């Protein structure tokens, strides 16, 4: 069984050890969730429904304190129907484990529920069509903290075009509830730029500290 130190080593970080946080119980789906899931599965509002294998709703703990928001399904997510799987998903799991979180403790969703062809960036009209689903997910979960994973998610959630480098390291607030929001790199970016894994770990450590 992997230890926290193993996950840090996966991230290329060997000098940090943190205590884990207690797991929260995973609640069964209620009617609001079921209704929303059905709406997403049947959605044909934008053109992406024509090329999807299936919608990718979201996964995790409906009572999560931490909600991660990514960009859009990629090849593997489109096939499996779950966000952040494949190599990028494994790295995200390691990032979470490095600060004592388990994937099952958090909730993970994307801006878009359908894969853009060739993994291109989401287009503004697609984001406009799809984000009411995400807004509803955030409203149902009411997380204590939001983590924008990658540039696209950060730009939508913060309504900005600033670079991710400039957005990292600060605490923002999101929506009417003024939910605290942090920004970090997308794991797919970290697979291409492993030198930035240490910065991603700093971001996750910040998340951990804010939830204590
Ligand atoms: Fe509907 Fe969103 Fe899929 Fe577009 S991306 S078809 S809005 S679920």
Short mmCIF file of C-alpha atoms and ligand atoms in Angstrom, two decimals:
data_model
loop_
_atom_site.label_atom_id
_atom_site.label_comp_id
_atom_site.label_asym_id
_atom_site.label_seq_id
_atom_site.Cartn_x
_atom_site.Cartn_y
_atom_site.Cartn_z
CA UNK A 1 0.00 0.00 0.00
CA UNK A 2 1.37 3.41 -0.99
CA UNK A 3 2.30 5.88 1.74
CA UNK A 4 1.97 9.63 1.62
CA UNK A 5 5.71 9.80 1.06
CA UNK A 6 5.32 7.54 -1.98
CA UNK A 7 2.89 10.01 -3.51
CA UNK A 8 5.24 12.90 -2.79
CA UNK A 9 8.03 10.95 -4.46
CA UNK A 10 5.73 10.48 -7.49
CA UNK A 11 5.44 14.26 -7.58
CA UNK A 12 9.22 14.58 -7.38
CA UNK A 13 8.99 15.96 -3.82
CA UNK A 14 10.67 14.14 -0.98
CA UNK A 15 10.98 16.66 1.83
CA UNK A 16 7.35 17.14 2.96
CA UNK A 17 5.10 15.09 5.20
CA UNK A 18 1.66 16.18 6.37
CA UNK A 19 -0.95 14.59 8.52
CA UNK A 20 -4.07 13.37 6.76
CA UNK A 21 -7.49 14.91 7.35
CA UNK A 22 -10.48 12.81 8.41
CA UNK A 23 -12.61 11.34 5.64
CA UNK A 24 -16.19 12.57 5.29
CA UNK A 25 -18.93 10.11 4.65
CA UNK A 26 -19.98 9.73 1.05
CA UNK A 27 -23.71 10.38 0.88
CA UNK A 28 -26.10 8.54 -1.41
CA UNK A 29 -27.53 10.42 -4.35
CA UNK A 30 -30.75 12.29 -3.71
CA UNK A 31 -33.42 13.32 -6.16
CA UNK A 32 -31.77 16.67 -6.99
CA UNK A 33 -28.59 14.91 -8.01
CA UNK A 34 -30.43 12.26 -9.98
CA UNK A 35 -32.45 14.90 -11.83
CA UNK A 36 -29.35 16.91 -12.66
CA UNK A 37 -27.48 13.82 -13.83
CA UNK A 38 -30.37 12.91 -16.13
CA UNK A 39 -30.48 16.45 -17.53
CA UNK A 40 -26.77 16.36 -18.32
CA UNK A 41 -26.96 12.89 -19.88
CA UNK A 42 -29.77 14.02 -22.19
CA UNK A 43 -28.33 17.46 -23.01
CA UNK A 44 -28.01 18.47 -26.66
CA UNK A 45 -27.73 22.22 -26.06
CA UNK A 46 -24.40 22.68 -27.81
CA UNK A 47 -22.78 20.91 -30.75
CA UNK A 48 -20.49 18.83 -28.56
CA UNK A 49 -23.25 16.30 -28.01
CA UNK A 50 -22.75 15.12 -31.60
CA UNK A 51 -19.19 13.92 -31.04
CA UNK A 52 -19.28 12.68 -27.44
CA UNK A 53 -19.22 9.03 -26.44
CA UNK A 54 -21.03 9.99 -23.26
CA UNK A 55 -21.38 12.93 -20.90
CA UNK A 56 -18.96 13.23 -17.99
CA UNK A 57 -21.03 14.43 -15.07
CA UNK A 58 -18.65 14.52 -12.12
CA UNK A 59 -17.51 12.19 -9.38
CA UNK A 60 -16.91 12.13 -5.66
CA UNK A 61 -18.39 12.99 -2.32
CA UNK A 62 -21.68 14.92 -2.47
CA UNK A 63 -20.80 16.32 0.95
CA UNK A 64 -17.25 17.30 0.04
CA UNK A 65 -15.47 20.20 1.69
CA UNK A 66 -13.18 20.50 -1.33
CA UNK A 67 -14.44 20.70 -4.92
CA UNK A 68 -12.02 20.53 -7.83
CA UNK A 69 -13.05 22.02 -11.14
CA UNK A 70 -11.24 21.18 -14.35
CA UNK A 71 -11.70 22.04 -17.97
CA UNK A 72 -13.42 19.37 -20.06
CA UNK A 73 -13.32 15.62 -20.64
CA UNK A 74 -10.42 14.29 -22.70
CA UNK A 75 -10.12 11.03 -24.61
CA UNK A 76 -10.09 8.72 -21.59
CA UNK A 77 -12.75 10.67 -19.70
CA UNK A 78 -15.06 10.53 -22.72
CA UNK A 79 -14.61 6.75 -22.90
CA UNK A 80 -14.97 6.09 -19.16
CA UNK A 81 -17.52 8.76 -18.24
CA UNK A 82 -15.44 10.04 -15.33
CA UNK A 83 -13.35 13.21 -14.97
CA UNK A 84 -9.59 13.09 -14.49
CA UNK A 85 -8.76 9.50 -15.38
CA UNK A 86 -5.74 8.24 -17.34
CA UNK A 87 -2.23 9.54 -16.59
CA UNK A 88 -3.44 13.05 -15.73
CA UNK A 89 -6.00 11.57 -13.35
CA UNK A 90 -3.38 9.42 -11.68
CA UNK A 91 -1.19 12.46 -11.17
CA UNK A 92 -4.12 14.41 -9.74
CA UNK A 93 -4.76 11.55 -7.31
CA UNK A 94 -1.09 11.69 -6.28
CA UNK A 95 -1.30 15.45 -5.81
CA UNK A 96 -4.30 14.97 -3.53
CA UNK A 97 -2.66 12.10 -1.66
CA UNK A 98 0.47 14.18 -1.10
CA UNK A 99 -1.48 16.36 1.33
CA UNK A 100 -3.57 13.59 2.83
CA UNK A 101 -6.71 13.71 0.66
CA UNK A 102 -8.28 10.73 -1.00
CA UNK A 103 -10.04 11.17 -4.34
CA UNK A 104 -13.22 9.79 -2.76
CA UNK A 105 -13.27 12.63 -0.21
CA UNK A 106 -13.51 15.45 -2.72
CA UNK A 107 -15.86 16.23 -5.59
CA UNK A 108 -14.44 16.59 -9.10
CA UNK A 109 -16.25 18.18 -12.04
CA UNK A 110 -15.45 20.00 -15.25
CA UNK A 111 -16.57 23.22 -16.90
CA UNK A 112 -17.81 21.19 -19.88
CA UNK A 113 -19.57 17.84 -19.60
CA UNK A 114 -18.76 16.73 -23.17
CA UNK A 115 -15.36 16.30 -24.82
CA UNK A 116 -14.32 18.97 -27.34
CA UNK A 117 -12.98 17.33 -30.52
CA UNK A 118 -9.20 16.78 -30.45
CA UNK A 119 -9.20 18.16 -26.89
CA UNK A 120 -9.31 21.74 -28.16
CA UNK A 121 -10.07 24.57 -25.73
CA UNK A 122 -13.76 25.03 -24.88
CA UNK A 123 -15.41 27.77 -26.93
CA UNK A 124 -17.26 30.63 -25.20
CA UNK A 125 -20.69 29.50 -26.43
CA UNK A 126 -20.04 25.97 -25.14
CA UNK A 127 -19.02 27.34 -21.75
CA UNK A 128 -22.15 29.50 -21.63
CA UNK A 129 -24.37 26.54 -22.47
CA UNK A 130 -22.80 24.08 -20.05
CA UNK A 131 -21.83 26.00 -16.93
CA UNK A 132 -25.38 26.17 -15.49
CA UNK A 133 -24.85 22.46 -14.74
CA UNK A 134 -21.63 23.22 -12.90
CA UNK A 135 -23.27 26.08 -11.02
CA UNK A 136 -25.96 23.67 -9.85
CA UNK A 137 -23.34 21.14 -8.73
CA UNK A 138 -21.55 23.81 -6.70
CA UNK A 139 -24.88 24.91 -5.17
CA UNK A 140 -25.73 21.32 -4.17
CA UNK A 141 -22.35 20.58 -2.66
CA UNK A 142 -21.69 23.95 -1.06
CA UNK A 143 -17.98 23.19 -0.65
CA UNK A 144 -15.83 25.05 1.83
CA UNK A 145 -13.17 25.51 -0.82
CA UNK A 146 -13.01 25.47 -4.60
CA UNK A 147 -9.83 24.57 -6.47
CA UNK A 148 -9.63 25.65 -10.10
CA UNK A 149 -7.47 23.08 -11.87
CA UNK A 150 -5.85 24.66 -14.89
CA UNK A 151 -6.12 27.80 -16.97
CA UNK A 152 -9.55 27.27 -18.51
CA UNK A 153 -11.25 26.61 -15.17
CA UNK A 154 -9.49 29.55 -13.52
CA UNK A 155 -10.45 31.90 -16.33
CA UNK A 156 -14.12 30.92 -16.14
CA UNK A 157 -14.42 30.90 -12.34
CA UNK A 158 -12.55 34.18 -11.89
CA UNK A 159 -13.78 35.85 -15.08
CA UNK A 160 -10.27 36.84 -16.06
CA UNK A 161 -7.72 36.17 -18.77
CA UNK A 162 -4.65 36.51 -16.56
CA UNK A 163 -1.98 33.84 -16.79
CA UNK A 164 -2.13 30.92 -14.40
CA UNK A 165 1.26 31.92 -13.05
CA UNK A 166 -0.16 35.26 -11.93
CA UNK A 167 -3.35 33.71 -10.54
CA UNK A 168 -1.68 31.07 -8.36
CA UNK A 169 -0.91 31.71 -4.71
CA UNK A 170 -3.87 33.97 -3.94
CA UNK A 171 -7.21 33.30 -2.28
CA UNK A 172 -10.24 34.46 -4.27
CA UNK A 173 -13.94 34.20 -3.50
CA UNK A 174 -16.57 32.70 -5.78
CA UNK A 175 -20.27 33.38 -6.12
CA UNK A 176 -22.90 34.67 -3.72
CA UNK A 177 -21.58 32.45 -0.94
CA UNK A 178 -18.11 33.94 -1.43
CA UNK A 179 -16.63 30.44 -1.40
CA UNK A 180 -12.83 30.66 -1.10
CA UNK A 181 -11.13 29.66 -4.33
CA UNK A 182 -7.55 28.72 -5.13
CA UNK A 183 -5.88 28.02 -8.45
CA UNK A 184 -3.38 25.35 -9.46
CA UNK A 185 -1.93 23.73 -12.55
CA UNK A 186 -3.76 21.13 -14.60
CA UNK A 187 -2.09 17.71 -14.18
CA UNK A 188 -1.89 17.34 -17.98
CA UNK A 189 0.28 20.48 -17.97
CA UNK A 190 2.41 19.03 -15.17
CA UNK A 191 2.98 15.85 -17.19
CA UNK A 192 4.49 18.07 -19.89
CA UNK A 193 6.23 20.39 -17.41
CA UNK A 194 7.31 18.25 -14.42
CA UNK A 195 9.53 21.04 -13.09
CA UNK A 196 6.35 22.77 -11.90
CA UNK A 197 5.18 19.84 -9.76
CA UNK A 198 6.74 21.43 -6.70
CA UNK A 199 4.62 24.56 -7.23
CA UNK A 200 1.53 22.38 -7.56
CA UNK A 201 2.38 20.74 -4.26
CA UNK A 202 2.63 24.19 -2.66
CA UNK A 203 -0.87 24.91 -3.98
CA UNK A 204 -2.22 21.66 -2.51
CA UNK A 205 -0.50 22.41 0.78
CA UNK A 206 -2.30 25.77 0.77
CA UNK A 207 -5.59 23.92 0.23
CA UNK A 208 -4.82 21.62 3.13
CA UNK A 209 -4.00 24.54 5.43
CA UNK A 210 -7.18 26.41 4.53
CA UNK A 211 -9.36 23.42 5.34
CA UNK A 212 -7.87 22.91 8.79
FE1 LIG B 1 -24.87 19.95 -23.10
FE2 LIG B 1 -22.64 20.71 -21.86
FE3 LIG B 1 -22.60 18.59 -23.47
FE4 LIG B 1 -22.87 21.03 -24.52
S1 LIG B 1 -21.08 20.26 -23.40
S2 LIG B 1 -24.09 19.21 -25.06
S3 LIG B 1 -24.11 22.08 -22.94
S4 LIG B 1 -23.74 18.78 -21.55
#
